Structure formats: C-alpha cells, structure tokens
XYZ file of N, CA, C and O in Angstrom:
664
model
N 37.603 28.258 -57.991
C 38.010 27.200 -58.809
C 39.393 27.430 -59.472
O 39.897 26.574 -60.136
N 39.907 28.600 -59.236
C 41.268 28.814 -59.696
C 42.148 28.341 -58.599
O 41.771 28.256 -57.390
N 43.343 27.962 -58.917
C 44.282 27.439 -57.990
C 44.748 28.528 -56.978
O 44.853 29.655 -57.346
N 44.911 28.139 -55.735
C 45.370 29.118 -54.751
C 46.791 29.582 -55.118
O 47.201 30.688 -54.696
N 47.492 28.827 -55.894
C 48.773 29.244 -56.405
C 48.695 29.108 -57.935
O 47.763 28.548 -58.429
N 49.637 29.622 -58.647
C 49.617 29.542 -60.139
C 49.407 28.124 -60.620
O 49.944 27.184 -60.019
N 48.578 27.898 -61.628
C 48.280 26.582 -62.094
C 49.484 25.868 -62.647
O 50.384 26.523 -63.182
N 49.528 24.592 -62.412
C 50.608 23.744 -62.904
C 50.417 23.578 -64.394
O 49.362 23.024 -64.814
N 51.346 23.975 -65.162
C 51.135 23.880 -66.667
C 51.298 22.443 -67.132
O 50.970 22.102 -68.269
N 51.728 21.498 -66.195
C 51.820 20.125 -66.629
C 50.515 19.433 -66.604
O 50.452 18.266 -67.028
N 49.450 20.043 -66.135
C 48.108 19.389 -66.168
C 47.817 18.818 -64.801
O 48.641 18.703 -63.927
N 46.570 18.475 -64.616
C 46.081 17.953 -63.360
C 46.473 16.462 -63.184
O 46.832 15.842 -64.136
N 46.354 16.077 -61.910
C 46.574 14.646 -61.668
C 45.265 14.148 -61.055
O 44.339 14.854 -60.858
N 45.313 12.819 -60.750
C 44.127 12.197 -60.122
C 43.800 12.880 -58.806
O 42.635 13.036 -58.437
N 44.805 13.334 -58.086
C 44.598 13.971 -56.769
C 44.448 15.505 -56.840
O 43.850 16.087 -56.011
N 45.010 16.081 -57.876
C 45.022 17.537 -58.004
C 44.338 17.919 -59.321
O 44.756 17.514 -60.398
N 43.248 18.691 -59.235
C 42.560 19.096 -60.519
C 43.424 20.032 -61.340
O 44.326 20.749 -60.858
N 43.072 20.123 -62.578
C 43.679 21.141 -63.481
C 42.899 22.415 -63.267
O 41.772 22.589 -63.734
N 43.469 23.322 -62.491
C 42.780 24.554 -62.077
C 42.556 25.430 -63.319
O 43.224 25.383 -64.311
N 41.506 26.260 -63.193
C 41.132 27.165 -64.258
C 42.143 28.341 -64.384
O 42.558 28.835 -63.351
N 42.446 28.666 -65.572
C 43.210 29.901 -65.783
C 42.292 31.076 -65.597
O 41.082 30.945 -65.460
N 42.860 32.281 -65.554
C 42.058 33.499 -65.355
C 41.041 33.648 -66.538
O 39.866 33.979 -66.314
N 41.458 33.347 -67.729
C 40.576 33.437 -68.896
C 39.481 32.411 -68.805
O 38.334 32.689 -69.138
N 39.827 31.168 -68.390
C 38.797 30.115 -68.278
C 37.779 30.485 -67.158
O 36.611 30.282 -67.336
N 38.292 31.031 -66.074
C 37.410 31.408 -64.970
C 36.460 32.524 -65.420
O 35.294 32.512 -65.066
N 36.949 33.442 -66.204
C 36.101 34.494 -66.700
C 35.028 33.975 -67.615
O 33.869 34.353 -67.521
N 35.368 33.037 -68.510
C 34.345 32.410 -69.371
C 33.315 31.664 -68.503
O 32.130 31.722 -68.746
N 33.824 30.879 -67.531
C 32.932 30.105 -66.691
C 31.978 30.937 -65.895
O 30.767 30.715 -65.870
N 32.506 32.000 -65.212
C 31.617 32.837 -64.410
C 30.669 33.626 -65.290
O 29.511 33.900 -64.886
N 31.047 33.952 -66.485
C 30.119 34.585 -67.399
C 28.976 33.660 -67.804
O 27.844 34.101 -67.817
N 29.292 32.436 -68.090
C 28.298 31.449 -68.406
C 27.342 31.265 -67.199
O 26.107 31.242 -67.379
N 27.893 31.105 -66.034
C 27.077 30.877 -64.800
C 26.159 32.052 -64.593
O 24.942 31.892 -64.301
N 26.612 33.262 -64.800
C 25.739 34.421 -64.604
C 24.582 34.376 -65.585
O 23.431 34.705 -65.243
N 24.850 34.015 -66.843
C 23.751 33.895 -67.841
C 22.786 32.820 -67.448
O 21.565 33.048 -67.447
N 23.252 31.653 -67.078
C 22.432 30.527 -66.731
C 21.573 30.865 -65.491
O 20.414 30.477 -65.455
N 22.119 31.493 -64.536
C 21.380 31.724 -63.278
C 20.587 33.015 -63.243
O 19.512 33.067 -62.640
N 21.027 34.032 -63.929
C 20.335 35.355 -63.798
C 19.403 35.625 -64.950
O 18.335 36.240 -64.752
N 19.701 35.204 -66.132
C 18.851 35.561 -67.320
C 17.488 34.975 -67.247
O 16.484 35.684 -67.541
N 17.264 33.734 -66.791
C 15.874 33.260 -66.734
C 14.972 34.098 -65.890
O 13.827 34.364 -66.295
N 15.415 34.575 -64.746
C 14.566 35.393 -63.913
C 14.228 36.751 -64.578
O 13.105 37.224 -64.494
N 15.179 37.265 -65.315
C 14.972 38.545 -66.011
C 13.984 38.330 -67.206
O 13.209 39.229 -67.546
N 14.044 37.159 -67.805
C 13.105 36.846 -68.871
C 11.680 36.597 -68.297
O 10.677 36.811 -68.924
N 11.661 36.016 -67.082
C 10.377 35.620 -66.507
C 9.598 36.799 -65.944
O 8.361 36.811 -66.016
N 10.253 37.786 -65.429
C 9.553 38.915 -64.759
C 8.469 39.552 -65.644
O 7.351 39.721 -65.182
N 8.736 39.911 -66.874
C 7.676 40.538 -67.680
C 6.574 39.544 -68.008
O 5.398 39.937 -68.089
N 6.893 38.273 -68.171
C 5.846 37.285 -68.450
C 4.924 37.125 -67.248
O 3.694 37.043 -67.391
N 5.504 37.116 -66.063
C 4.685 37.030 -64.839
C 3.787 38.280 -64.723
O 2.592 38.137 -64.418
N 4.393 39.447 -64.909
C 3.721 40.679 -64.724
C 2.564 40.821 -65.744
O 1.437 41.186 -65.424
N 2.851 40.537 -67.017
C 1.885 40.876 -68.077
C 0.994 39.676 -68.481
O -0.129 39.905 -68.986
N 1.446 38.440 -68.270
C 0.661 37.301 -68.710
C 0.348 36.325 -67.618
O -0.404 35.367 -67.862
N 0.928 36.502 -66.467
C 0.674 35.577 -65.342
C 1.238 34.212 -65.569
O 0.800 33.242 -65.036
N 2.350 34.127 -66.382
C 3.007 32.885 -66.675
C 4.446 32.877 -66.196
O 5.139 33.930 -66.277
N 4.925 31.746 -65.774
C 6.360 31.598 -65.519
C 7.027 31.350 -66.857
O 6.397 31.008 -67.859
N 8.319 31.497 -66.885
C 9.076 31.223 -68.127
C 8.888 29.779 -68.521
O 8.713 29.489 -69.719
N 8.941 28.861 -67.560
C 8.761 27.492 -67.875
C 7.377 27.203 -68.507
O 7.260 26.510 -69.505
N 6.369 27.794 -67.937
C 5.028 27.636 -68.469
C 4.915 28.195 -69.883
O 4.375 27.592 -70.797
N 5.470 29.405 -70.083
C 5.457 29.971 -71.417
C 6.191 29.086 -72.422
O 5.726 28.853 -73.516
N 7.382 28.604 -72.022
C 8.172 27.750 -72.969
C 7.398 26.484 -73.308
O 7.418 26.040 -74.414
N 6.721 25.882 -72.307
C 5.933 24.663 -72.535
C 4.844 24.974 -73.582
O 4.699 24.285 -74.573
N 4.058 26.008 -73.364
C 3.003 26.367 -74.274
C 3.579 26.710 -75.662
O 2.979 26.273 -76.687
N 4.604 27.465 -75.667
C 5.223 27.935 -76.951
C 5.713 26.753 -77.733
O 5.475 26.710 -78.967
N 6.416 25.861 -77.146
C 6.988 24.736 -77.873
C 5.851 23.839 -78.462
O 6.001 23.403 -79.575
N 4.815 23.638 -77.709
C 3.692 22.850 -78.287
C 3.103 23.613 -79.451
O 2.761 23.068 -80.491
N 2.981 24.966 -79.303
C 2.285 25.780 -80.360
C 3.039 25.742 -81.696
O 2.460 26.013 -82.714
N 4.339 25.475 -81.616
C 5.213 25.509 -82.844
C 5.295 24.205 -83.541
O 5.968 24.078 -84.604
N 4.617 23.146 -83.014
C 4.669 21.852 -83.668
C 3.510 21.606 -84.553
O 2.442 22.224 -84.424
N 3.680 20.656 -85.511
C 2.535 20.301 -86.365
C 1.353 19.805 -85.519
O 1.573 19.058 -84.552
N 0.219 20.271 -85.802
C -1.019 19.937 -85.082
C -0.995 20.312 -83.622
O -1.828 19.877 -82.851
N 0.006 21.110 -83.228
C 0.148 21.579 -81.849
C 0.100 20.416 -80.859
O -0.577 20.433 -79.826
N 0.897 19.390 -81.158
C 0.992 18.186 -80.297
C 2.442 17.813 -80.134
O 3.233 17.927 -81.112
N 2.825 17.371 -78.930
C 4.207 17.018 -78.649
C 4.234 16.003 -77.531
O 3.428 16.105 -76.586
N 5.187 15.039 -77.648
C 5.364 14.082 -76.565
C 5.822 14.858 -75.307
O 6.677 15.757 -75.393
N 5.306 14.400 -74.168
C 5.710 15.061 -72.879
C 7.198 14.992 -72.666
O 7.785 15.940 -72.197
N 7.833 13.872 -72.992
C 9.287 13.743 -72.769
C 10.063 14.750 -73.610
O 11.015 15.377 -73.129
N 9.653 14.988 -74.820
C 10.338 15.943 -75.676
C 10.054 17.346 -75.133
O 10.954 18.209 -75.133
N 8.850 17.583 -74.741
C 8.466 18.913 -74.216
C 9.260 19.222 -72.917
O 9.679 20.356 -72.761
N 9.463 18.236 -72.063
C 10.239 18.439 -70.822
C 11.634 18.913 -71.218
O 12.212 19.815 -70.623
N 12.235 18.263 -72.232
C 13.596 18.635 -72.670
C 13.585 20.065 -73.222
O 14.428 20.918 -72.816
N 12.655 20.343 -74.124
C 12.614 21.650 -74.754
C 12.404 22.773 -73.762
O 12.881 23.882 -73.924
N 11.514 22.532 -72.735
C 11.214 23.569 -71.769
C 12.246 23.567 -70.593
O 12.139 24.389 -69.718
N 13.182 22.646 -70.681
C 14.251 22.559 -69.679
C 13.701 22.260 -68.276
O 14.016 22.971 -67.270
N 12.927 21.217 -68.186
C 12.372 20.821 -66.891
C 12.254 19.302 -66.800
O 12.316 18.607 -67.829
N 12.038 18.799 -65.613
C 11.861 17.392 -65.453
C 10.458 16.960 -65.914
O 9.564 17.823 -66.037
N 10.328 15.697 -66.208
C 9.022 15.206 -66.601
C 7.998 15.385 -65.450
O 6.851 15.700 -65.739
N 8.380 15.234 -64.252
C 7.427 15.386 -63.142
C 7.047 16.846 -62.982
O 5.857 17.103 -62.760
N 7.961 17.784 -63.135
C 7.611 19.181 -63.061
C 6.625 19.526 -64.213
O 5.636 20.215 -64.025
N 6.964 19.017 -65.414
C 6.101 19.300 -66.550
C 4.734 18.734 -66.325
O 3.719 19.364 -66.647
N 4.659 17.532 -65.781
C 3.343 16.871 -65.511
C 2.467 17.745 -64.622
O 1.288 17.882 -64.883
N 3.070 18.287 -63.617
C 2.315 19.214 -62.706
C 1.779 20.446 -63.437
O 0.665 20.854 -63.217
N 2.663 21.010 -64.216
C 2.300 22.231 -64.982
C 1.167 21.859 -65.988
O 0.172 22.600 -66.104
N 1.371 20.793 -66.718
C 0.358 20.400 -67.713
C -0.954 20.071 -67.052
O -2.014 20.340 -67.626
N -0.931 19.528 -65.907
C -2.192 19.240 -65.144
C -2.924 20.570 -64.906
O -4.147 20.592 -65.121
N -2.207 21.594 -64.478
C -2.828 22.878 -64.324
C -3.368 23.461 -65.646
O -4.422 24.035 -65.710
N -2.571 23.233 -66.714
C -3.048 23.689 -68.044
C -4.319 22.953 -68.396
O -5.235 23.600 -69.014
N -4.390 21.648 -68.144
C -5.638 20.925 -68.436
C -6.809 21.469 -67.662
O -7.915 21.598 -68.268
N -6.602 21.787 -66.417
C -7.698 22.352 -65.582
C -8.178 23.686 -66.137
O -9.340 24.064 -65.980
N -7.271 24.437 -66.779
C -7.655 25.715 -67.381
C -8.171 25.582 -68.802
O -8.594 26.616 -69.438
N -8.137 24.362 -69.331
C -8.607 24.133 -70.707
C -7.603 24.501 -71.745
O -7.992 24.663 -72.938
N -6.347 24.577 -71.425
C -5.277 24.999 -72.369
C -4.625 23.853 -73.076
O -4.082 23.996 -74.165
N -4.611 22.673 -72.445
C -3.915 21.515 -72.962
C -4.710 20.238 -72.676
O -5.463 20.178 -71.703
N -4.611 19.262 -73.570
C -5.203 17.973 -73.400
C -4.098 16.952 -73.493
O -3.149 17.118 -74.240
N -4.166 15.865 -72.682
C -3.170 14.837 -72.764
C -3.844 13.507 -73.168
O -4.985 13.223 -72.766
N -3.095 12.719 -73.919
C -3.596 11.380 -74.309
C -2.413 10.523 -74.714
O -1.324 11.032 -75.041
N -2.595 9.146 -74.677
C -1.498 8.270 -75.063
C -1.115 8.499 -76.543
O -1.924 8.793 -77.413
N 0.211 8.396 -76.812
C 0.735 8.491 -78.155
C 0.200 7.301 -78.938
O 0.446 6.185 -78.595
N -0.559 7.576 -80.059
C -1.129 6.501 -80.851
C -0.004 5.616 -81.492
O -0.260 4.437 -81.808
N 1.161 6.188 -81.692
C 2.265 5.424 -82.277
C 3.020 4.562 -81.278
O 3.687 3.584 -81.646
N 3.048 4.944 -80.033
C 3.730 4.274 -78.978
C 3.094 4.598 -77.636
O 3.360 5.632 -77.086
N 2.263 3.689 -77.150
C 1.461 3.962 -75.923
C 2.270 4.192 -74.694
O 1.751 4.601 -73.636
N 3.606 3.950 -74.767
C 4.452 4.253 -73.588
C 4.622 5.742 -73.374
O 4.996 6.192 -72.325
N 4.349 6.528 -74.377
C 4.506 7.962 -74.312
C 3.142 8.687 -74.189
O 2.111 8.136 -74.598
N 3.154 9.874 -73.680
C 1.971 10.715 -73.568
C 2.155 11.934 -74.448
O 3.240 12.540 -74.434
N 1.097 12.306 -75.115
C 1.110 13.471 -75.993
C 0.398 14.616 -75.258
O -0.616 14.428 -74.610
N 0.981 15.848 -75.324
C 0.296 17.020 -74.843
C -0.117 17.811 -76.085
O 0.677 18.026 -76.998
N -1.374 18.148 -76.146
C -1.961 18.850 -77.298
C -2.525 20.184 -76.812
O -3.262 20.260 -75.841
N -2.148 21.244 -77.540
C -2.588 22.571 -77.175
C -4.003 22.817 -77.710
O -4.268 22.541 -78.874
N -4.882 23.259 -76.859
C -6.223 23.574 -77.285
C -6.243 24.992 -77.923
O -5.277 25.728 -77.865
N -7.379 25.357 -78.508
C -7.475 26.685 -79.056
C -7.347 27.744 -77.985
O -6.710 28.783 -78.163
N -7.877 27.502 -76.773
C -7.747 28.419 -75.665
C -6.272 28.543 -75.256
O -5.832 29.661 -74.943
N -5.565 27.466 -75.245
C -4.144 27.486 -74.893
C -3.325 28.247 -75.912
O -2.386 28.962 -75.589
N -3.699 28.029 -77.185
C -3.025 28.760 -78.260
C -3.241 30.292 -78.111
O -2.310 31.073 -78.319
N -4.435 30.691 -77.750
C -4.687 32.116 -77.478
C -3.856 32.699 -76.417
O -3.346 33.803 -76.504
N -3.645 31.872 -75.356
C -2.806 32.323 -74.221
C -1.383 32.561 -74.678
O -0.775 33.566 -74.399
N -0.803 31.640 -75.435
C 0.594 31.746 -75.870
C 0.723 32.861 -76.885
O 1.766 33.599 -76.870
N -0.215 33.018 -77.738
C -0.158 34.129 -78.762
C -0.220 35.445 -78.030
O 0.466 36.389 -78.413
N -1.029 35.563 -76.998
C -1.130 36.815 -76.275
C 0.161 37.131 -75.469
O 0.576 38.294 -75.350
N 0.839 36.066 -74.974
C 2.073 36.268 -74.194
C 3.288 36.442 -75.033
O 4.297 37.011 -74.571
N 3.270 35.971 -76.274
C 4.461 35.979 -77.111
C 5.093 37.370 -77.337
O 6.315 37.477 -77.226
N 4.354 38.426 -77.556
C 5.009 39.697 -77.750
C 5.781 40.166 -76.476
O 6.867 40.718 -76.629
N 5.281 39.869 -75.289
C 5.984 40.198 -74.073
C 7.332 39.459 -74.065
O 8.374 40.016 -73.724
N 7.278 38.161 -74.362
C 8.511 37.357 -74.305
C 9.513 37.808 -75.356
O 10.675 37.963 -75.071
N 9.021 38.084 -76.555
C 9.929 38.490 -77.637
C 10.578 39.844 -77.286
O 11.780 40.040 -77.564
N 9.839 40.764 -76.725
C 10.413 42.058 -76.314
C 11.557 41.827 -75.294
O 12.581 42.438 -75.380
N 11.320 40.970 -74.324
C 12.357 40.715 -73.291
C 13.562 40.025 -73.904
O 14.698 40.400 -73.582
N 13.353 39.107 -74.792
C 14.489 38.386 -75.469
C 15.307 39.424 -76.261
O 16.506 39.360 -76.225
N 14.604 40.281 -76.982
C 15.324 41.270 -77.774
C 16.127 42.225 -76.874
O 17.298 42.477 -77.063
N 15.464 42.739 -75.825
C 16.087 43.684 -74.964
C 17.255 43.117 -74.172
O 18.332 43.728 -74.051
N 17.074 41.910 -73.626
C 18.106 41.313 -72.718
C 19.138 40.507 -73.412
O 20.247 40.324 -72.874
N 18.829 39.970 -74.624
C 19.763 39.026 -75.269
C 20.236 39.528 -76.642
O 21.433 39.705 -76.849
N 19.319 39.775 -77.486
C 19.701 40.011 -78.901
C 20.187 41.404 -79.229
O 21.199 41.602 -79.862
N 19.473 42.408 -78.721
C 19.840 43.807 -79.067
C 21.254 44.222 -78.602
O 21.919 44.963 -79.302
N 21.734 43.731 -77.442
C 23.064 44.115 -77.027
C 24.175 43.465 -77.868
O 25.327 43.838 -77.807
N 23.836 42.476 -78.691
C 24.839 41.720 -79.460
C 24.820 42.187 -80.942
O 23.776 42.495 -81.506
N 26.030 42.108 -81.538
C 26.098 42.317 -82.961
C 25.631 41.035 -83.651
O 25.500 39.980 -83.027
N 25.466 41.117 -84.947
C 25.115 39.910 -85.737
C 26.196 38.833 -85.551
O 25.897 37.663 -85.430
N 27.491 39.255 -85.539
C 28.553 38.279 -85.335
C 28.492 37.673 -83.950
O 28.702 36.436 -83.758
N 28.155 38.506 -82.937
C 27.993 37.963 -81.552
C 26.861 36.950 -81.514
O 26.973 35.911 -80.840
N 25.771 37.237 -82.181
C 24.624 36.314 -82.192
C 25.003 34.983 -82.839
O 24.663 33.917 -82.330
N 25.742 35.012 -83.929
C 26.205 33.789 -84.567
C 27.146 33.014 -83.648
O 27.068 31.774 -83.541
N 28.029 33.744 -82.962
C 28.983 33.102 -82.028
C 28.214 32.451 -80.877
O 28.493 31.334 -80.480
N 27.211 33.135 -80.388
C 26.374 32.609 -79.259
C 25.691 31.314 -79.740
O 25.655 30.347 -79.010
N 25.138 31.375 -80.908
C 24.472 30.150 -81.437
C 25.444 28.967 -81.585
O 25.132 27.822 -81.256
N 26.672 29.250 -82.097
C 27.688 28.234 -82.193
C 28.084 27.642 -80.850
O 28.188 26.451 -80.650
N 28.296 28.561 -79.903
C 28.661 28.102 -78.566
C 27.536 27.254 -77.946
O 27.781 26.206 -77.340
N 26.311 27.748 -78.024
C 25.205 27.031 -77.452
C 25.085 25.605 -78.114
O 24.854 24.616 -77.390
N 25.291 25.534 -79.416
C 25.250 24.197 -80.068
C 26.337 23.278 -79.540
O 26.112 22.070 -79.330
N 27.499 23.793 -79.282
C 28.590 22.944 -78.761
C 28.328 22.508 -77.343
O 28.728 21.395 -76.968
N 27.646 23.299 -76.558
C 27.432 22.996 -75.135
C 26.091 22.273 -74.906
O 25.806 21.837 -73.761
N 25.260 22.216 -75.925
C 23.901 21.612 -75.779
C 24.008 20.145 -75.356
O 24.847 19.401 -75.831
N 23.168 19.799 -74.429
C 23.044 18.404 -74.037
C 21.655 17.925 -74.269
O 20.700 18.673 -74.195
N 21.569 16.690 -74.698
C 20.273 16.102 -75.041
C 20.204 14.722 -74.459
O 21.121 13.911 -74.668
N 19.133 14.414 -73.727
C 19.029 13.047 -73.184
C 19.081 12.006 -74.312
O 18.663 12.259 -75.430
N 19.657 10.904 -73.967
C 19.872 9.762 -74.982
C 18.535 9.409 -75.610
O 18.480 9.179 -76.851
N 17.466 9.340 -74.825
C 16.207 8.887 -75.397
C 15.521 9.924 -76.327
O 14.597 9.576 -77.028
N 16.088 11.114 -76.400
C 15.535 12.103 -77.294
C 16.489 12.394 -78.482
O 16.211 13.209 -79.336
N 17.635 11.727 -78.516
C 18.621 12.008 -79.560
C 18.136 11.547 -80.886
O 17.297 10.710 -81.060
C-alpha cells in the first residue's frame, strides 16, 4: 500500500491514491496484526479449557452483564462482533444445551431477546477466569497504564456501530 515510488506530497487524485507513508504503513500493519492474530490467541485457552469459541464466550458474557441477563439479538450480534445469522446459529446451539432462551421483545415484536438461563450463567462464570487471564497476559500486562488509556482512546475513535444500534 505504499507507493512504489516516494509518495506525492500534493495528495492523491481520483486516479492515483494517496499512498501510505512509512509511519502510516507501520500503524496500519500493526492494527491488522492485532485484528487478525489476537482473536485466535484469545480463543485458544477458551477452546482448551471451556470448549468455547471466543465468539461464543463473548455472546454469553455480554448477555450475563445486562440487567436480567437479557439482550436483543441485534445488539448482541454487534457486541460479539458477528452477523445476526451467525449469532442465530450459535444461540440455537445454546438453546439446545439449555444455556439461552429466545423470545419476542415485549416492547417491540420486531426484535428477539436472548435470555441467559442459570445453566448458561454457570458456563460463562466458569469460563471467565480463563478469558481474563488471556486478556491480561496478551493485552493488558504488556502495556503501561498510559498505553492502556491510549488504546482505549484509539479504539473509541475507530469504533463503528451500525446505524440501527446507535
């Protein structure tokens, strides 16, 4: 993504993109490595110790942190970083295991609520220490407090949220 020749300081044109500088490329490749590699590293201990994917753990965890352990499926898909169809398949398996129940949103029947059962809550509580250890080891412990604040600020600036959840 860097220019084959030194970037034009005058900016890109409709035909020619504004190529990345060396510093921009370093920032971009650093972000890409985090986005692509970190989830697998966070998932490995969850798979090994709890039999859950990172997506499954995040889905259960996000429901567990809400009042009454209930959340709209559309909001949960966003929070767990997955499509509604992917989440539907996962929640169907959760229902079969007795971990989650689904029902129409009483406030707006166009939406579906996912509710964590007591059995589902036990699963997420048992898996949480494994996840927290991995988060500390892979993300938080290598950073200073200032780095952690900077990471939070950067994440907030780059965060995207679907219009219907804004």
